[in-house]
DNA sequence: GATGAATGAGTATTCATTCAT
DNA sequence: TATGAATGAATACTCATTCAT
């Protein structure tokens, strides 16, 4: 089985400032938020599951919502690390000469990320409609930075004549939809399939769909 | 402005057994569930917004959850009406000789449905992770019937050599992801764009991506 | 099986002013009050069990409490009928020359009454601690009249030298306790026994216990 | 005035694990349950009378019913302590050579118990028709153990030829009815009388009534 | 006479949060 | 730092009662 709460492990190992109790609280809250949703999970339940007094939760997190954010925010930061940390323009030329290679690497990378953060991503997706903070954080951290970076990348491959010449944002949307649809089918619907083959078909579909006009 | 609660209008016009108060309750609840989510909406708020005593809600709906289901269930039933009502195999040959025409009709139809039921669909998507009843209803009503129908349709066009010969479910997933990604971008992110042009690009993308191998 | 709601039958047959619905309400209410208690029975439940609209109950009985009283009061009136209706002093001399005969007749009579009114008596006993009206009614109707009558009777037999010369009220209390203990054991605890034999033992016990000093 | 809530005093003094607030809750609840009955007493009233927030009640007692049981159960346990704690067979021979002495001791002991637990006993008697748990508890704790013990005792005196040779359970019923009738008259009806004299008359009545046949 | 929709006060219970220890 | 008792506002839901039809 893949580890679905890798992020929490990292958090508890890396962040030496956290108490043991705090770690237990984060683990318990993640589990319950993912399962029942934020609004339907009581701090009492979290405390019990974490083996901690209810007061202890509020010693570390002023409000229940702060606890939610402290789970979701680091995930969002880590999510874009691999994308913006290094200057991708240079790397790209060398690492991925063809758009298809880039696509394949991207999918592999996101797949690993998802598998390691399944529950937190689930919480994020479930709660984003109800919390403006989450939406703002997402737009601030991910939206602008990542979208800009991707536009650059897409235009890079367009200039090399590898993909069709329509607006970069449209290409990103089409690609992202396809990839996210793949993961959604896999995790939400819980489908069992031959993953490698499905990914190959997806890439073939994307490469054909985005092929430049002759 | 497009009417976002068309379903409710229909319900209140068609179903003569409903009280005026009941209609007000359904409208108020839909608005609030969409905005704040089911768990975070109190029956007290709904009553106030509907201009009704709190007890009146429970005279008509035994529990808060029953109220939720009474909003979402009819939407799900209507959702598939146009798809399964007529024998599509026969109709197809005549109505849509090309897969592209079918695609275009499908997108137009779903677009109209979405625009008329935006809020209820939003509630459905937001709440489905938290309510097993919703998942079961969806699988029961939509999942089996609709998926089977679509498989037939896809295989029909595959036999005519119009689309690539990979598993029908994979084609459905790729197509559905692309279309849902389009709507998601449009409604959730609230993007403003030239809709017709975007749809054309999406169809071009799909037709190229699903074109048969030469 | 003995009819446990004979009183209700009488009420519905004798009192021609009652509607059918009213009869159904009285029967349903009696059943539920006996089973769950007055406070824990809702008018909604009564209406459902009676197959009547909730409003109908309040058309006939202004309040729930009035419904309770309309069940219990007639029972109380009937309870003492046989005792005070006729001039017992005269009758006694002729009918029951010996205290033992009087006792035996009394027990038989009360036994029949109880068997015919089991549920209503049960309601009365269960509710008397909580309703001053019931206590007042009981003291007014039963307490004074009946107690006085019994004192006369006891003193009558004391003068005849058949029973011990202690205060009549004490004798009444001892006798009543014994008889009520018998019925309580029988009905509340639900004991199965040879009734005639038990009654004989009880009478022997009472006659010995109340025998005059030598 | 006699102390009517001695049990509560004991509970609050012996059980060091109880909070002050908890004690106040128990006292207030006992008072109100006795006066108005369990079903007709609201937790809001109890909280106000106890000078406590309503939530505090539910921190200590999961449900209102649990609060009721926590008041009544210890009373039931204490009720039989003096009867089953020691091996009565041995004690009897020495302590009470005559049945009359045993009776007198018994009545004195029960009288003291009642005076110390008047309200809780009242609650118990009022609520027992409505709560199966109470009936089960009573049968479990009191019914079996105590009845068996009493049968032994009665048979002991029968063998000594001091009381009549009818079934022990009948004797117990007759005796218990008489004693309970005495207390009922005293406390429920609230009679004022010369207690010692009444008790003497009761004992005389019982001894005569249960005297062996010649 | 009978209905049943509507009410609003009331119900037991849960909640996130505080604070003295 | 951690506790858990205490809070009081809020929760979903029930109630006896009213009233227009």
PDB file of N, CA, C and O in Angstrom, chain C residues 33-40 126-127 129-130 164 166-167 170 173-174 177-178 181-182 185 193 198 201-202 204-206 208-213, chain D residues 33-37 39-40 126-127 129-130 164 166-167 170 173-174 177-178 181-182 185 193 198 201-202 204-206 208-213:
ATOM      1  N   UNK C  33     -51.139   6.533  27.177  1.00  0.00           N
ATOM      2  CA  UNK C  33     -50.851   7.065  28.512  1.00  0.00           C
ATOM      3  C   UNK C  33     -50.455   5.931  29.444  1.00  0.00           C
ATOM      4  O   UNK C  33     -49.531   6.067  30.250  1.00  0.00           O
ATOM      5  N   UNK C  34     -51.144   4.817  29.325  1.00  0.00           N
ATOM      6  CA  UNK C  34     -50.836   3.690  30.207  1.00  0.00           C
ATOM      7  C   UNK C  34     -49.428   3.170  29.929  1.00  0.00           C
ATOM      8  O   UNK C  34     -48.681   2.837  30.836  1.00  0.00           O
ATOM      9  N   UNK C  35     -49.082   3.146  28.657  1.00  0.00           N
ATOM     10  CA  UNK C  35     -47.816   2.534  28.276  1.00  0.00           C
ATOM     11  C   UNK C  35     -46.617   3.439  28.532  1.00  0.00           C
ATOM     12  O   UNK C  35     -45.614   3.026  29.103  1.00  0.00           O
ATOM     13  N   UNK C  36     -46.714   4.705  28.095  1.00  0.00           N
ATOM     14  CA  UNK C  36     -45.552   5.582  28.161  1.00  0.00           C
ATOM     15  C   UNK C  36     -45.668   6.701  29.180  1.00  0.00           C
ATOM     16  O   UNK C  36     -44.708   7.419  29.419  1.00  0.00           O
ATOM     17  N   UNK C  37     -46.832   6.856  29.757  1.00  0.00           N
ATOM     18  CA  UNK C  37     -47.031   7.973  30.670  1.00  0.00           C
ATOM     19  C   UNK C  37     -47.546   9.194  29.936  1.00  0.00           C
ATOM     20  O   UNK C  37     -47.303   9.357  28.744  1.00  0.00           O
ATOM     21  N   UNK C  38     -48.233  10.040  30.685  1.00  0.00           N
ATOM     22  CA  UNK C  38     -48.859  11.225  30.105  1.00  0.00           C
ATOM     23  C   UNK C  38     -47.818  12.154  29.487  1.00  0.00           C
ATOM     24  O   UNK C  38     -47.925  12.527  28.317  1.00  0.00           O
ATOM     25  N   UNK C  39     -46.799  12.509  30.241  1.00  0.00           N
ATOM     26  CA  UNK C  39     -45.834  13.511  29.772  1.00  0.00           C
ATOM     27  C   UNK C  39     -45.059  13.018  28.564  1.00  0.00           C
ATOM     28  O   UNK C  39     -44.668  13.809  27.703  1.00  0.00           O
ATOM     29  N   UNK C  40     -44.834  11.726  28.472  1.00  0.00           N
ATOM     30  CA  UNK C  40     -44.005  11.198  27.388  1.00  0.00           C
ATOM     31  C   UNK C  40     -44.822  10.813  26.161  1.00  0.00           C
ATOM     32  O   UNK C  40     -44.286  10.334  25.180  1.00  0.00           O
ATOM     33  N   UNK C 126     -50.244   6.053  37.960  1.00  0.00           N
ATOM     34  CA  UNK C 126     -48.980   6.580  37.442  1.00  0.00           C
ATOM     35  C   UNK C 126     -48.956   8.099  37.469  1.00  0.00           C
ATOM     36  O   UNK C 126     -47.905   8.701  37.687  1.00  0.00           O
ATOM     37  N   UNK C 127     -50.098   8.716  37.231  1.00  0.00           N
ATOM     38  CA  UNK C 127     -50.096  10.165  37.069  1.00  0.00           C
ATOM     39  C   UNK C 127     -50.421  10.934  38.332  1.00  0.00           C
ATOM     40  O   UNK C 127     -50.145  12.134  38.417  1.00  0.00           O
ATOM     41  N   UNK C 129     -49.045  11.271  41.138  1.00  0.00           N
ATOM     42  CA  UNK C 129     -48.014  12.080  41.810  1.00  0.00           C
ATOM     43  C   UNK C 129     -47.763  13.421  41.122  1.00  0.00           C
ATOM     44  O   UNK C 129     -47.218  14.323  41.734  1.00  0.00           O
ATOM     45  N   UNK C 130     -48.141  13.553  39.850  1.00  0.00           N
ATOM     46  CA  UNK C 130     -47.731  14.736  39.088  1.00  0.00           C
ATOM     47  C   UNK C 130     -48.840  15.752  38.843  1.00  0.00           C
ATOM     48  O   UNK C 130     -48.582  16.818  38.297  1.00  0.00           O
ATOM     49  N   UNK C 164     -61.637  -6.274  66.095  1.00  0.00           N
ATOM     50  CA  UNK C 164     -60.907  -5.685  67.214  1.00  0.00           C
ATOM     51  C   UNK C 164     -61.241  -4.203  67.348  1.00  0.00           C
ATOM     52  O   UNK C 164     -61.556  -3.507  66.382  1.00  0.00           O
ATOM     53  N   UNK C 166     -59.801  -1.214  67.626  1.00  0.00           N
ATOM     54  CA  UNK C 166     -58.784  -0.155  67.429  1.00  0.00           C
ATOM     55  C   UNK C 166     -59.406   0.848  66.468  1.00  0.00           C
ATOM     56  O   UNK C 166     -60.448   0.576  65.872  1.00  0.00           O
ATOM     57  N   UNK C 167     -58.772   2.035  66.296  1.00  0.00           N
ATOM     58  CA  UNK C 167     -59.398   3.060  65.444  1.00  0.00           C
ATOM     59  C   UNK C 167     -59.785   2.513  64.065  1.00  0.00           C
ATOM     60  O   UNK C 167     -59.010   1.793  63.435  1.00  0.00           O
ATOM     61  N   UNK C 170     -57.373   2.905  61.251  1.00  0.00           N
ATOM     62  CA  UNK C 170     -56.249   1.958  61.264  1.00  0.00           C
ATOM     63  C   UNK C 170     -56.678   0.635  60.640  1.00  0.00           C
ATOM     64  O   UNK C 170     -55.945   0.048  59.823  1.00  0.00           O
ATOM     65  N   UNK C 173     -56.860   1.031  56.948  1.00  0.00           N
ATOM     66  CA  UNK C 173     -55.538   1.064  56.334  1.00  0.00           C
ATOM     67  C   UNK C 173     -54.940  -0.341  56.242  1.00  0.00           C
ATOM     68  O   UNK C 173     -54.433  -0.753  55.194  1.00  0.00           O
ATOM     69  N   UNK C 174     -55.034  -1.081  57.338  1.00  0.00           N
ATOM     70  CA  UNK C 174     -54.458  -2.431  57.325  1.00  0.00           C
ATOM     71  C   UNK C 174     -55.156  -3.289  56.274  1.00  0.00           C
ATOM     72  O   UNK C 174     -54.512  -4.015  55.504  1.00  0.00           O
ATOM     73  N   UNK C 177     -54.358  -1.983  52.663  1.00  0.00           N
ATOM     74  CA  UNK C 177     -52.973  -2.317  52.278  1.00  0.00           C
ATOM     75  C   UNK C 177     -52.898  -3.770  51.850  1.00  0.00           C
ATOM     76  O   UNK C 177     -52.290  -4.104  50.829  1.00  0.00           O
ATOM     77  N   UNK C 178     -53.493  -4.621  52.630  1.00  0.00           N
ATOM     78  CA  UNK C 178     -53.422  -6.042  52.321  1.00  0.00           C
ATOM     79  C   UNK C 178     -54.061  -6.338  50.958  1.00  0.00           C
ATOM     80  O   UNK C 178     -53.497  -7.052  50.130  1.00  0.00           O
ATOM     81  N   UNK C 181     -52.044  -4.739  48.162  1.00  0.00           N
ATOM     82  CA  UNK C 181     -50.808  -5.493  47.962  1.00  0.00           C
ATOM     83  C   UNK C 181     -51.083  -6.741  47.137  1.00  0.00           C
ATOM     84  O   UNK C 181     -50.285  -7.120  46.262  1.00  0.00           O
ATOM     85  N   UNK C 182     -52.226  -7.356  47.404  1.00  0.00           N
ATOM     86  CA  UNK C 182     -52.613  -8.536  46.629  1.00  0.00           C
ATOM     87  C   UNK C 182     -52.749  -8.199  45.144  1.00  0.00           C
ATOM     88  O   UNK C 182     -52.176  -8.871  44.283  1.00  0.00           O
ATOM     89  N   UNK C 185     -49.353  -7.200  43.478  1.00  0.00           N
ATOM     90  CA  UNK C 185     -48.538  -8.370  43.158  1.00  0.00           C
ATOM     91  C   UNK C 185     -49.090  -9.052  41.917  1.00  0.00           C
ATOM     92  O   UNK C 185     -48.355  -9.478  41.029  1.00  0.00           O
ATOM     93  N   UNK C 193     -50.912 -17.217  39.667  1.00  0.00           N
ATOM     94  CA  UNK C 193     -51.156 -18.037  40.852  1.00  0.00           C
ATOM     95  C   UNK C 193     -52.602 -18.492  40.879  1.00  0.00           C
ATOM     96  O   UNK C 193     -53.410 -18.143  40.032  1.00  0.00           O
ATOM     97  N   UNK C 198     -55.321 -17.794  46.978  1.00  0.00           N
ATOM     98  CA  UNK C 198     -54.624 -16.631  47.538  1.00  0.00           C
ATOM     99  C   UNK C 198     -55.600 -15.709  48.252  1.00  0.00           C
ATOM    100  O   UNK C 198     -55.297 -15.156  49.312  1.00  0.00           O
ATOM    101  N   UNK C 201     -56.461 -17.179  51.592  1.00  0.00           N
ATOM    102  CA  UNK C 201     -55.384 -16.967  52.561  1.00  0.00           C
ATOM    103  C   UNK C 201     -55.374 -15.530  53.060  1.00  0.00           C
ATOM    104  O   UNK C 201     -55.144 -15.260  54.245  1.00  0.00           O
ATOM    105  N   UNK C 202     -55.620 -14.623  52.135  1.00  0.00           N
ATOM    106  CA  UNK C 202     -55.640 -13.221  52.513  1.00  0.00           C
ATOM    107  C   UNK C 202     -56.770 -12.952  53.502  1.00  0.00           C
ATOM    108  O   UNK C 202     -56.577 -12.257  54.503  1.00  0.00           O
ATOM    109  N   UNK C 204     -58.297 -15.124  55.494  1.00  0.00           N
ATOM    110  CA  UNK C 204     -57.943 -15.764  56.763  1.00  0.00           C
ATOM    111  C   UNK C 204     -57.001 -14.876  57.556  1.00  0.00           C
ATOM    112  O   UNK C 204     -57.184 -14.625  58.759  1.00  0.00           O
ATOM    113  N   UNK C 205     -55.963 -14.376  56.855  1.00  0.00           N
ATOM    114  CA  UNK C 205     -54.970 -13.500  57.484  1.00  0.00           C
ATOM    115  C   UNK C 205     -55.637 -12.268  58.079  1.00  0.00           C
ATOM    116  O   UNK C 205     -55.401 -11.899  59.240  1.00  0.00           O
ATOM    117  N   UNK C 206     -56.519 -11.636  57.293  1.00  0.00           N
ATOM    118  CA  UNK C 206     -57.189 -10.423  57.763  1.00  0.00           C
ATOM    119  C   UNK C 206     -58.092 -10.729  58.957  1.00  0.00           C
ATOM    120  O   UNK C 206     -58.101  -9.995  59.953  1.00  0.00           O
ATOM    121  N   UNK C 208     -57.934 -13.162  61.101  1.00  0.00           N
ATOM    122  CA  UNK C 208     -57.123 -13.453  62.290  1.00  0.00           C
ATOM    123  C   UNK C 208     -56.513 -12.158  62.832  1.00  0.00           C
ATOM    124  O   UNK C 208     -56.539 -11.882  64.030  1.00  0.00           O
ATOM    125  N   UNK C 209     -55.965 -11.392  61.919  1.00  0.00           N
ATOM    126  CA  UNK C 209     -55.269 -10.178  62.344  1.00  0.00           C
ATOM    127  C   UNK C 209     -56.209  -9.171  62.987  1.00  0.00           C
ATOM    128  O   UNK C 209     -55.796  -8.398  63.858  1.00  0.00           O
ATOM    129  N   UNK C 210     -57.471  -9.176  62.537  1.00  0.00           N
ATOM    130  CA  UNK C 210     -58.412  -8.185  63.058  1.00  0.00           C
ATOM    131  C   UNK C 210     -59.383  -8.772  64.087  1.00  0.00           C
ATOM    132  O   UNK C 210     -60.313  -8.092  64.528  1.00  0.00           O
ATOM    133  N   UNK C 211     -59.143 -10.025  64.459  1.00  0.00           N
ATOM    134  CA  UNK C 211     -60.042 -10.681  65.431  1.00  0.00           C
ATOM    135  C   UNK C 211     -60.044  -9.899  66.749  1.00  0.00           C
ATOM    136  O   UNK C 211     -59.013  -9.353  67.150  1.00  0.00           O
ATOM    137  N   UNK C 212     -61.192  -9.826  67.378  1.00  0.00           N
ATOM    138  CA  UNK C 212     -61.258  -9.094  68.660  1.00  0.00           C
ATOM    139  C   UNK C 212     -60.436  -9.798  69.725  1.00  0.00           C
ATOM    140  O   UNK C 212     -60.252 -11.016  69.688  1.00  0.00           O
ATOM    141  N   UNK C 213     -59.901  -8.991  70.673  1.00  0.00           N
ATOM    142  CA  UNK C 213     -59.134  -9.567  71.791  1.00  0.00           C
ATOM    143  C   UNK C 213     -60.081 -10.398  72.649  1.00  0.00           C
ATOM    144  O   UNK C 213     -61.243 -10.053  72.837  1.00  0.00           O
TER     145      UNK C 213
ATOM    146  N   UNK D  33     -36.964  16.016  39.909  1.00  0.00           N
ATOM    147  CA  UNK D  33     -37.557  14.750  39.468  1.00  0.00           C
ATOM    148  C   UNK D  33     -38.636  14.317  40.466  1.00  0.00           C
ATOM    149  O   UNK D  33     -39.702  13.831  40.067  1.00  0.00           O
ATOM    150  N   UNK D  34     -38.347  14.485  41.742  1.00  0.00           N
ATOM    151  CA  UNK D  34     -39.314  14.074  42.756  1.00  0.00           C
ATOM    152  C   UNK D  34     -40.585  14.906  42.644  1.00  0.00           C
ATOM    153  O   UNK D  34     -41.694  14.392  42.757  1.00  0.00           O
ATOM    154  N   UNK D  35     -40.394  16.181  42.371  1.00  0.00           N
ATOM    155  CA  UNK D  35     -41.545  17.086  42.387  1.00  0.00           C
ATOM    156  C   UNK D  35     -42.389  16.987  41.121  1.00  0.00           C
ATOM    157  O   UNK D  35     -43.616  16.870  41.184  1.00  0.00           O
ATOM    158  N   UNK D  36     -41.725  17.031  39.961  1.00  0.00           N
ATOM    159  CA  UNK D  36     -42.474  17.124  38.707  1.00  0.00           C
ATOM    160  C   UNK D  36     -42.438  15.860  37.869  1.00  0.00           C
ATOM    161  O   UNK D  36     -43.131  15.760  36.854  1.00  0.00           O
ATOM    162  N   UNK D  37     -41.599  14.945  38.235  1.00  0.00           N
ATOM    163  CA  UNK D  37     -41.428  13.750  37.421  1.00  0.00           C
ATOM    164  C   UNK D  37     -40.313  13.941  36.407  1.00  0.00           C
ATOM    165  O   UNK D  37     -40.008  15.060  36.002  1.00  0.00           O
ATOM    166  N   UNK D  39     -40.017  13.041  33.134  1.00  0.00           N
ATOM    167  CA  UNK D  39     -40.350  13.512  31.789  1.00  0.00           C
ATOM    168  C   UNK D  39     -40.712  14.985  31.774  1.00  0.00           C
ATOM    169  O   UNK D  39     -40.457  15.679  30.795  1.00  0.00           O
ATOM    170  N   UNK D  40     -41.283  15.467  32.861  1.00  0.00           N
ATOM    171  CA  UNK D  40     -41.755  16.852  32.876  1.00  0.00           C
ATOM    172  C   UNK D  40     -40.698  17.818  33.388  1.00  0.00           C
ATOM    173  O   UNK D  40     -40.947  19.014  33.477  1.00  0.00           O
ATOM    174  N   UNK D 126     -42.114   6.606  41.317  1.00  0.00           N
ATOM    175  CA  UNK D 126     -42.829   7.338  40.269  1.00  0.00           C
ATOM    176  C   UNK D 126     -42.385   6.928  38.871  1.00  0.00           C
ATOM    177  O   UNK D 126     -43.181   6.908  37.937  1.00  0.00           O
ATOM    178  N   UNK D 127     -41.108   6.623  38.726  1.00  0.00           N
ATOM    179  CA  UNK D 127     -40.575   6.393  37.381  1.00  0.00           C
ATOM    180  C   UNK D 127     -40.546   4.937  36.969  1.00  0.00           C
ATOM    181  O   UNK D 127     -40.424   4.629  35.784  1.00  0.00           O
ATOM    182  N   UNK D 129     -42.717   2.725  36.440  1.00  0.00           N
ATOM    183  CA  UNK D 129     -43.601   2.233  35.368  1.00  0.00           C
ATOM    184  C   UNK D 129     -43.109   2.595  33.967  1.00  0.00           C
ATOM    185  O   UNK D 129     -43.518   1.970  32.999  1.00  0.00           O
ATOM    186  N   UNK D 130     -42.240   3.599  33.859  1.00  0.00           N
ATOM    187  CA  UNK D 130     -41.906   4.114  32.528  1.00  0.00           C
ATOM    188  C   UNK D 130     -40.533   3.709  32.016  1.00  0.00           C
ATOM    189  O   UNK D 130     -40.189   4.000  30.881  1.00  0.00           O
ATOM    190  N   UNK D 164     -47.448 -19.173  60.822  1.00  0.00           N
ATOM    191  CA  UNK D 164     -48.329 -20.108  60.156  1.00  0.00           C
ATOM    192  C   UNK D 164     -47.646 -20.768  58.951  1.00  0.00           C
ATOM    193  O   UNK D 164     -46.764 -20.189  58.315  1.00  0.00           O
ATOM    194  N   UNK D 166     -48.042 -21.391  55.715  1.00  0.00           N
ATOM    195  CA  UNK D 166     -48.465 -21.171  54.319  1.00  0.00           C
ATOM    196  C   UNK D 166     -47.235 -20.763  53.520  1.00  0.00           C
ATOM    197  O   UNK D 166     -46.183 -20.476  54.115  1.00  0.00           O
ATOM    198  N   UNK D 167     -47.328 -20.748  52.185  1.00  0.00           N
ATOM    199  CA  UNK D 167     -46.116 -20.462  51.398  1.00  0.00           C
ATOM    200  C   UNK D 167     -45.402 -19.187  51.860  1.00  0.00           C
ATOM    201  O   UNK D 167     -46.040 -18.169  52.130  1.00  0.00           O
ATOM    202  N   UNK D 170     -46.212 -15.964  50.143  1.00  0.00           N
ATOM    203  CA  UNK D 170     -47.478 -15.350  50.542  1.00  0.00           C
ATOM    204  C   UNK D 170     -47.295 -14.542  51.825  1.00  0.00           C
ATOM    205  O   UNK D 170     -47.780 -13.411  51.946  1.00  0.00           O
ATOM    206  N   UNK D 173     -45.550 -11.381  51.060  1.00  0.00           N
ATOM    207  CA  UNK D 173     -46.429 -10.412  50.422  1.00  0.00           C
ATOM    208  C   UNK D 173     -47.357  -9.744  51.416  1.00  0.00           C
ATOM    209  O   UNK D 173     -47.506  -8.508  51.428  1.00  0.00           O
ATOM    210  N   UNK D 174     -47.939 -10.543  52.285  1.00  0.00           N
ATOM    211  CA  UNK D 174     -48.862  -9.985  53.274  1.00  0.00           C
ATOM    212  C   UNK D 174     -48.136  -9.007  54.196  1.00  0.00           C
ATOM    213  O   UNK D 174     -48.607  -7.894  54.470  1.00  0.00           O
ATOM    214  N   UNK D 177     -46.965  -5.863  52.197  1.00  0.00           N
ATOM    215  CA  UNK D 177     -48.096  -4.986  51.896  1.00  0.00           C
ATOM    216  C   UNK D 177     -48.461  -4.163  53.113  1.00  0.00           C
ATOM    217  O   UNK D 177     -48.678  -2.950  53.035  1.00  0.00           O
ATOM    218  N   UNK D 178     -48.529  -4.819  54.222  1.00  0.00           N
ATOM    219  CA  UNK D 178     -48.922  -4.124  55.439  1.00  0.00           C
ATOM    220  C   UNK D 178     -47.928  -3.016  55.783  1.00  0.00           C
ATOM    221  O   UNK D 178     -48.306  -1.878  56.070  1.00  0.00           O
ATOM    222  N   UNK D 181     -48.006  -0.278  53.153  1.00  0.00           N
ATOM    223  CA  UNK D 181     -49.229   0.510  53.323  1.00  0.00           C
ATOM    224  C   UNK D 181     -49.062   1.519  54.446  1.00  0.00           C
ATOM    225  O   UNK D 181     -49.512   2.659  54.359  1.00  0.00           O
ATOM    226  N   UNK D 182     -48.395   1.071  55.516  1.00  0.00           N
ATOM    227  CA  UNK D 182     -48.128   1.977  56.633  1.00  0.00           C
ATOM    228  C   UNK D 182     -47.315   3.181  56.182  1.00  0.00           C
ATOM    229  O   UNK D 182     -47.673   4.339  56.432  1.00  0.00           O
ATOM    230  N   UNK D 185     -49.230   5.475  53.698  1.00  0.00           N
ATOM    231  CA  UNK D 185     -50.172   6.355  54.401  1.00  0.00           C
ATOM    232  C   UNK D 185     -49.415   7.498  55.060  1.00  0.00           C
ATOM    233  O   UNK D 185     -49.827   8.659  55.012  1.00  0.00           O
ATOM    234  N   UNK D 193     -49.549  11.258  62.837  1.00  0.00           N
ATOM    235  CA  UNK D 193     -50.084  10.347  63.855  1.00  0.00           C
ATOM    236  C   UNK D 193     -49.006   9.998  64.856  1.00  0.00           C
ATOM    237  O   UNK D 193     -47.864  10.399  64.760  1.00  0.00           O
ATOM    238  N   UNK D 198     -48.907   3.371  66.133  1.00  0.00           N
ATOM    239  CA  UNK D 198     -49.349   2.776  64.865  1.00  0.00           C
ATOM    240  C   UNK D 198     -48.514   1.554  64.532  1.00  0.00           C
ATOM    241  O   UNK D 198     -49.022   0.539  64.065  1.00  0.00           O
ATOM    242  N   UNK D 201     -49.561  -1.321  66.656  1.00  0.00           N
ATOM    243  CA  UNK D 201     -50.800  -1.922  66.171  1.00  0.00           C
ATOM    244  C   UNK D 201     -50.568  -2.769  64.929  1.00  0.00           C
ATOM    245  O   UNK D 201     -51.140  -3.848  64.767  1.00  0.00           O
ATOM    246  N   UNK D 202     -49.690  -2.274  64.072  1.00  0.00           N
ATOM    247  CA  UNK D 202     -49.372  -3.007  62.861  1.00  0.00           C
ATOM    248  C   UNK D 202     -48.723  -4.346  63.210  1.00  0.00           C
ATOM    249  O   UNK D 202     -49.065  -5.393  62.632  1.00  0.00           O
ATOM    250  N   UNK D 204     -48.922  -6.009  66.052  1.00  0.00           N
ATOM    251  CA  UNK D 204     -49.936  -6.874  66.667  1.00  0.00           C
ATOM    252  C   UNK D 204     -50.787  -7.537  65.587  1.00  0.00           C
ATOM    253  O   UNK D 204     -51.017  -8.758  65.602  1.00  0.00           O
ATOM    254  N   UNK D 205     -51.225  -6.710  64.639  1.00  0.00           N
ATOM    255  CA  UNK D 205     -52.042  -7.216  63.528  1.00  0.00           C
ATOM    256  C   UNK D 205     -51.313  -8.313  62.763  1.00  0.00           C
ATOM    257  O   UNK D 205     -51.858  -9.389  62.487  1.00  0.00           O
ATOM    258  N   UNK D 206     -50.058  -8.051  62.453  1.00  0.00           N
ATOM    259  CA  UNK D 206     -49.281  -9.031  61.693  1.00  0.00           C
ATOM    260  C   UNK D 206     -49.073 -10.302  62.490  1.00  0.00           C
ATOM    261  O   UNK D 206     -49.239 -11.422  61.971  1.00  0.00           O
ATOM    262  N   UNK D 208     -50.839 -11.538  64.932  1.00  0.00           N
ATOM    263  CA  UNK D 208     -52.094 -12.281  65.021  1.00  0.00           C
ATOM    264  C   UNK D 208     -52.428 -12.939  63.680  1.00  0.00           C
ATOM    265  O   UNK D 208     -52.779 -14.126  63.608  1.00  0.00           O
ATOM    266  N   UNK D 209     -52.291 -12.144  62.633  1.00  0.00           N
ATOM    267  CA  UNK D 209     -52.661 -12.636  61.304  1.00  0.00           C
ATOM    268  C   UNK D 209     -51.803 -13.806  60.856  1.00  0.00           C
ATOM    269  O   UNK D 209     -52.262 -14.683  60.113  1.00  0.00           O
ATOM    270  N   UNK D 210     -50.552 -13.823  61.311  1.00  0.00           N
ATOM    271  CA  UNK D 210     -49.620 -14.871  60.867  1.00  0.00           C
ATOM    272  C   UNK D 210     -49.404 -15.948  61.933  1.00  0.00           C
ATOM    273  O   UNK D 210     -48.565 -16.839  61.752  1.00  0.00           O
ATOM    274  N   UNK D 211     -50.172 -15.851  63.033  1.00  0.00           N
ATOM    275  CA  UNK D 211     -49.983 -16.833  64.093  1.00  0.00           C
ATOM    276  C   UNK D 211     -50.264 -18.250  63.569  1.00  0.00           C
ATOM    277  O   UNK D 211     -51.136 -18.431  62.714  1.00  0.00           O
ATOM    278  N   UNK D 212     -49.522 -19.226  64.066  1.00  0.00           N
ATOM    279  CA  UNK D 212     -49.735 -20.608  63.596  1.00  0.00           C
ATOM    280  C   UNK D 212     -51.100 -21.120  64.034  1.00  0.00           C
ATOM    281  O   UNK D 212     -51.644 -20.705  65.068  1.00  0.00           O
ATOM    282  N   UNK D 213     -51.639 -22.022  63.221  1.00  0.00           N
ATOM    283  CA  UNK D 213     -52.922 -22.653  63.566  1.00  0.00           C
ATOM    284  C   UNK D 213     -52.737 -23.523  64.804  1.00  0.00           C
ATOM    285  O   UNK D 213     -51.690 -24.147  64.986  1.00  0.00           O
TER     286      UNK D 213
END
